[in-house]
CSV table of C-alpha atoms in Angstrom, one decimal:
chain,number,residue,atom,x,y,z
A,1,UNK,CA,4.8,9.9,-14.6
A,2,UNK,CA,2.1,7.0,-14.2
A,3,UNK,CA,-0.4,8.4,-12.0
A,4,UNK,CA,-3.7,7.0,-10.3
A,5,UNK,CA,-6.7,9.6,-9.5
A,6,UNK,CA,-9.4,9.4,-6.7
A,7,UNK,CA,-11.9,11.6,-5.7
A,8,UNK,CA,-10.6,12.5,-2.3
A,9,UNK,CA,-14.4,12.7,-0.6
A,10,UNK,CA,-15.6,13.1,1.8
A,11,UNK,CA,-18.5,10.7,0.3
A,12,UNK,CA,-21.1,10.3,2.1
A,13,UNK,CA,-23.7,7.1,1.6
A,14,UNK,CA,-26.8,6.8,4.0
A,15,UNK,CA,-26.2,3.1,5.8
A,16,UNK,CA,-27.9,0.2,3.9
A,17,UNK,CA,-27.1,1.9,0.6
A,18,UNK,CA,-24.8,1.4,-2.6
A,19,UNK,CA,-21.3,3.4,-2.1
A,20,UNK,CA,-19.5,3.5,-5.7
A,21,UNK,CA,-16.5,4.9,-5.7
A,22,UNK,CA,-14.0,5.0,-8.7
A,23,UNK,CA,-10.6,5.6,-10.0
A,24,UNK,CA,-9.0,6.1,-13.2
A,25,UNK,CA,-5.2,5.2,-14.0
A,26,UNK,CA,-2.8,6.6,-16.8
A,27,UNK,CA,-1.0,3.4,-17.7
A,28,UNK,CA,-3.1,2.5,-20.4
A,29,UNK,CA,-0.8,-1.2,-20.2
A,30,UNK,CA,-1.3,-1.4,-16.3
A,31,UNK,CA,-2.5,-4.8,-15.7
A,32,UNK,CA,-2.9,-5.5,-11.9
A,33,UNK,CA,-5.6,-3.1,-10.2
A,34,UNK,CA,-6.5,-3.3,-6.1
A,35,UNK,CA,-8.8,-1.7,-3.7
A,36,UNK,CA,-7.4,-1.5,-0.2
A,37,UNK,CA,-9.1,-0.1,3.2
A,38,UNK,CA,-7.4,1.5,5.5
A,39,UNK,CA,-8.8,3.1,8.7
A,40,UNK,CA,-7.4,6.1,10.0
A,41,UNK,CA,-4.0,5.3,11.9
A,42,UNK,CA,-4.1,2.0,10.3
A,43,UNK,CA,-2.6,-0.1,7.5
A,44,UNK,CA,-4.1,-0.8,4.3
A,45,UNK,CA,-6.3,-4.2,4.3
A,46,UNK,CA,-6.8,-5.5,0.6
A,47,UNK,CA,-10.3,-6.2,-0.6
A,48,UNK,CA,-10.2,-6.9,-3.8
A,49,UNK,CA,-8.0,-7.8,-7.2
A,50,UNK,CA,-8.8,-7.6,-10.4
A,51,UNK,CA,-7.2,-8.3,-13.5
A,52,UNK,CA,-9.5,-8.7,-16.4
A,53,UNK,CA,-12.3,-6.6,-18.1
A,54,UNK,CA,-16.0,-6.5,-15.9
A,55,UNK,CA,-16.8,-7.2,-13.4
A,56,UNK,CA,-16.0,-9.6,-10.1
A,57,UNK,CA,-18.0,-9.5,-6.9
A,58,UNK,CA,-17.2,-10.7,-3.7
A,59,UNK,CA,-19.7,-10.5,-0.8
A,60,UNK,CA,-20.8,-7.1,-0.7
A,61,UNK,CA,-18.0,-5.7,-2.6
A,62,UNK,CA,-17.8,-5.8,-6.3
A,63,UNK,CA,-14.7,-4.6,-8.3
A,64,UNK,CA,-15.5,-3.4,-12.0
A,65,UNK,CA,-12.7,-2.7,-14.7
A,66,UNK,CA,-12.8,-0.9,-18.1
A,67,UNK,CA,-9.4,-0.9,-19.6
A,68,UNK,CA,-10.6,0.9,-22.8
A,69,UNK,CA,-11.5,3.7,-20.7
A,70,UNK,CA,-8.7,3.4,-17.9
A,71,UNK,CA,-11.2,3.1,-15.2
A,72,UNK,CA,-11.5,1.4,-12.5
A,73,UNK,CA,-14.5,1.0,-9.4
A,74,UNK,CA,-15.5,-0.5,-6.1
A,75,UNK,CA,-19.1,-1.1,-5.3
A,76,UNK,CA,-20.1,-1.8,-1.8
A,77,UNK,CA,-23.5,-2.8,-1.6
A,78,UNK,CA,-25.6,-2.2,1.3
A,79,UNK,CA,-23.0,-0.4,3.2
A,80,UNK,CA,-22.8,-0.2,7.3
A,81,UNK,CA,-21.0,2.1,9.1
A,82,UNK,CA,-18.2,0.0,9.9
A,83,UNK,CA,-17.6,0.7,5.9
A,84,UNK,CA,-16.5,3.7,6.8
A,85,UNK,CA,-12.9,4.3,5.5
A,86,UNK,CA,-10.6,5.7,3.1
A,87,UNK,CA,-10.5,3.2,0.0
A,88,UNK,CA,-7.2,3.2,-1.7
A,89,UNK,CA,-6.9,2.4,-5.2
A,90,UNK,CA,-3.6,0.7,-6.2
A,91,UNK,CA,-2.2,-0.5,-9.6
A,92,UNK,CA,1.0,-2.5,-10.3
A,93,UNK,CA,2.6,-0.7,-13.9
A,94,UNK,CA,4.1,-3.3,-16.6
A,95,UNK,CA,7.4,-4.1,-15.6
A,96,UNK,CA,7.5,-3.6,-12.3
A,97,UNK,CA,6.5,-4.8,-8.9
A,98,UNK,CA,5.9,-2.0,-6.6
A,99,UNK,CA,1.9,-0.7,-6.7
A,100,UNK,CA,1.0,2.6,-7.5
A,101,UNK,CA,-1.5,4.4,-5.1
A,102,UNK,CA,-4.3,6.7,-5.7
A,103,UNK,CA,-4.6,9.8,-2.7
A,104,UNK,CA,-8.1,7.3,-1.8
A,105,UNK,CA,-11.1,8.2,-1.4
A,106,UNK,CA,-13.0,9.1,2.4
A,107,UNK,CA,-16.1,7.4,2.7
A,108,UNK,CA,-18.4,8.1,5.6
A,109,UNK,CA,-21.7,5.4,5.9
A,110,UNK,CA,-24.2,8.2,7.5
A,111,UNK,CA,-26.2,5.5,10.4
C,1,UNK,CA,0.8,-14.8,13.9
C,2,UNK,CA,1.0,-15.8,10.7
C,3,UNK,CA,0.5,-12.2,9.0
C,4,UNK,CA,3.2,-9.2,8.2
C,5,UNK,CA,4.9,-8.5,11.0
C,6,UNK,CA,6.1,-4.7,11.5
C,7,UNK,CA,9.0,-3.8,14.6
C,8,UNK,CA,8.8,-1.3,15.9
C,9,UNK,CA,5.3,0.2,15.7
C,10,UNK,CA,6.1,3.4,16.7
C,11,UNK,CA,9.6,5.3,17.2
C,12,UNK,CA,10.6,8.6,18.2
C,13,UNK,CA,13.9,9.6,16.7
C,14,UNK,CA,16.2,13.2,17.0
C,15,UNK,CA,17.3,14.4,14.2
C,16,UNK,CA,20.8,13.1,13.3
C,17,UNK,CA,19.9,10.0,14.7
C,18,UNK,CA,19.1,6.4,12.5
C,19,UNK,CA,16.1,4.5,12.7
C,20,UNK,CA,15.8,0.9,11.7
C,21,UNK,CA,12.9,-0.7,10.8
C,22,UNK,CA,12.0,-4.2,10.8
C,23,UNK,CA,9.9,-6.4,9.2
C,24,UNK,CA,9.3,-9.9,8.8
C,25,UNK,CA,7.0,-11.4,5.6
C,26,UNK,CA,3.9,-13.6,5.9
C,27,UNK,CA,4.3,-17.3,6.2
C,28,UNK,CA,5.1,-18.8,3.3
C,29,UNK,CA,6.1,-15.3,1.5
C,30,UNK,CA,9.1,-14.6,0.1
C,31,UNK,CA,8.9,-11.3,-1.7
C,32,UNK,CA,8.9,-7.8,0.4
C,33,UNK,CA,8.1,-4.2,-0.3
C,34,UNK,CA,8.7,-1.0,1.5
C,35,UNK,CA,6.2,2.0,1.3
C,36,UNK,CA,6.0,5.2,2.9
C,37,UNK,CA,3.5,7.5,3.8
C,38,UNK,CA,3.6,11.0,4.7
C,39,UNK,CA,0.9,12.7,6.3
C,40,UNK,CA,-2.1,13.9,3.9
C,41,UNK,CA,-0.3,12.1,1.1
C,42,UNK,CA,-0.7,8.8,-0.8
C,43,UNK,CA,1.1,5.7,0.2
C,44,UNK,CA,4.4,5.6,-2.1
C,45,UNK,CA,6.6,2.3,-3.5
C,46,UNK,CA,10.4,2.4,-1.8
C,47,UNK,CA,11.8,-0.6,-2.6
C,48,UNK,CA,11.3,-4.7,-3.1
C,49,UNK,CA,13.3,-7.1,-2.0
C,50,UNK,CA,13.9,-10.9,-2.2
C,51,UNK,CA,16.0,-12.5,0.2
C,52,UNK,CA,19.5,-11.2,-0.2
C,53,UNK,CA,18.8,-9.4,-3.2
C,54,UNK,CA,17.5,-5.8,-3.9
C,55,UNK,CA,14.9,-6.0,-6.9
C,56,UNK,CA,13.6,-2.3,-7.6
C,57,UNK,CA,14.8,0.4,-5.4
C,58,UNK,CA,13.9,3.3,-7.6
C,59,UNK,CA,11.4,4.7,-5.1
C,60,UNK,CA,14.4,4.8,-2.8
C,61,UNK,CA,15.4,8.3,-1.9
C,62,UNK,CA,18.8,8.5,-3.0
C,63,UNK,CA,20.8,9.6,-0.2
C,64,UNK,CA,20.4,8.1,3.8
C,65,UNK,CA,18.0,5.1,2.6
C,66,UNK,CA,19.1,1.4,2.4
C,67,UNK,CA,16.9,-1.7,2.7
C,68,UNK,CA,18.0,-5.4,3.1
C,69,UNK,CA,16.4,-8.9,3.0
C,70,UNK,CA,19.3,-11.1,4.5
C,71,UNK,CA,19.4,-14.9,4.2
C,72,UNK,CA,18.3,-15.3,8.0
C,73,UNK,CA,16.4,-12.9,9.8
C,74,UNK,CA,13.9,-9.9,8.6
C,75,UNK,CA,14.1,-7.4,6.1
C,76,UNK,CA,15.2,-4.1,7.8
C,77,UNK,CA,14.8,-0.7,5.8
C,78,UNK,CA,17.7,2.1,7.5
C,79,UNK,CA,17.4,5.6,7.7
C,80,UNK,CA,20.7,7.4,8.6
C,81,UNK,CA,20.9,11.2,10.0
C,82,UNK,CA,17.1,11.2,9.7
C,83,UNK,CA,15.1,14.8,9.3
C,84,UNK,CA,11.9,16.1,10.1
C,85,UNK,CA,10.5,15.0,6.9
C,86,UNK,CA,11.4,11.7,7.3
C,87,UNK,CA,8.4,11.4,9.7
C,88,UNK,CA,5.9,9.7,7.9
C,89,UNK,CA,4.4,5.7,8.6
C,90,UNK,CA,6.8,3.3,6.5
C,91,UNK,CA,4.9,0.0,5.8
C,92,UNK,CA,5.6,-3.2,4.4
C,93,UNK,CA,4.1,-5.6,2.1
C,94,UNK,CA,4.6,-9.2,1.5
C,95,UNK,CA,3.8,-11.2,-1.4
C,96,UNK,CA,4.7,-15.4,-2.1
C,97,UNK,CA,6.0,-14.6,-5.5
C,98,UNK,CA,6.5,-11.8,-8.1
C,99,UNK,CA,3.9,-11.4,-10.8
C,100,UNK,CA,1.3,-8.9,-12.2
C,101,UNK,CA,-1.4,-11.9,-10.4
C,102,UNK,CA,0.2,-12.0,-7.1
C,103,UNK,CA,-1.6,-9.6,-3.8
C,104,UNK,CA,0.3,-7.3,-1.5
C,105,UNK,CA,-0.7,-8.2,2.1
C,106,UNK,CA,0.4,-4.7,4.3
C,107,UNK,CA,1.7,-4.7,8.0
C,108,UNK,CA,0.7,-2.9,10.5
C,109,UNK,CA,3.5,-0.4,9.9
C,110,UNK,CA,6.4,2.0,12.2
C,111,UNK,CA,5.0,5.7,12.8
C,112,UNK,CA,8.5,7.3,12.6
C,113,UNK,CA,8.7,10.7,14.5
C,114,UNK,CA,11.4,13.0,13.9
C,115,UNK,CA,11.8,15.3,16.8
């Protein structure tokens, strides 16, 4: 069964600092990889795609992937508290159209 | 509004009952998916549709679940005789084409309560 892994948290960053949180995936021919948000009684919000090998940034986000070692990350650089969220980690398998979701991961942005 | 539109947000259903759900794509989208998610659990694939045509249903349980994308009109996923453990919040997903390239854009979703 293709499975994606997060650490469930809580993780706890003090505001203004880096919040890295990561995900690995057992597809090793998974292609398509996604952080989403979500906010508690909410719907997930995508951030970020990513497709190839390294890294891409966006703002204050930056998405990092190492196929090799079936790993995927989200950096979040000086986080704020309205950061705080559960980050879901999705991955579309080969062949098929319908994501597969990590259990996310709780972050909490300490003021 | 030109995002994922999700009807109704909430709904309170007894058991035996069915419970449709509604859901219209993004402007400009033609692809949908249905995902569920049950409380202190991860958000799970249903089904994906195009417009009259079921793609991939194999996250479909088998039995009381069906989900259609008619020519006119939203995509509506139906849940006959419904049980507690159907409760859960059932989102969809929109995409403009199919692809490994192509982003999932969520609605708000329908908390389903099973009383």
């Amino acid at each position: 069964q293709k499975e994606v892994e997060q650490n469930s948290g809580p993780l706890s960053v003090p505001e203004g600092a880096i919040a890295s949180l990561n995900c690995t995936y057992s597809d090793r021919v998974s292609q398509s990889f996604f952080w989403y948000r979500q906010y508690s009684g909410k719907s997930p919000e995508l951030i970020m795609s990513i497709y190839s090998n390294g890294d891409k940034e966006d703002g204050r986000f930056t998405a990092q992937l190492n196929k090799a070692s079936q790993y995927v990350s989200l950096l979040i650089r000086d986080s704020q508290p309205s950061d705080s969220a559960t980050y879901l980690c999705a991955v579309r398998p080969p062949n098929a159209d319908g994501l597969t979701f990590g259990k996310g991961t709780h972050l909490i942005i300490q003021p | 509004n030109a995002g994922v539109m999700q009807n109704p947000r909430h709904l309170v259903r007894r058991r035996g009952q069915e419970a449709r759900l509604r859901c219209s794509p993004m402007k400009g989208h033609s692809h949908v998916y249905w995902y569920r998610q049950l409380p202190e659990e991860g958000l799970k694939f249903m089904v994906y549709l195009q417009k009259e045509n079921i793609i991939d249903e194999s996250g479909m349980p088998k039995e009381r679940f069906s989900a259609e994308f008619p020519k006119e009109g939203p995509s509506i996923l139906r849940i006959q005789q419904v049980v507690r453990g159907d409760s859960a919040a059932y989102f969809c997903a929109s995409s403009p084409a199919s692809g490994y390239s192509y982003e999932q854009y969520f609605g708000p979703g329908t908390r389903l309560t099973v009383t």
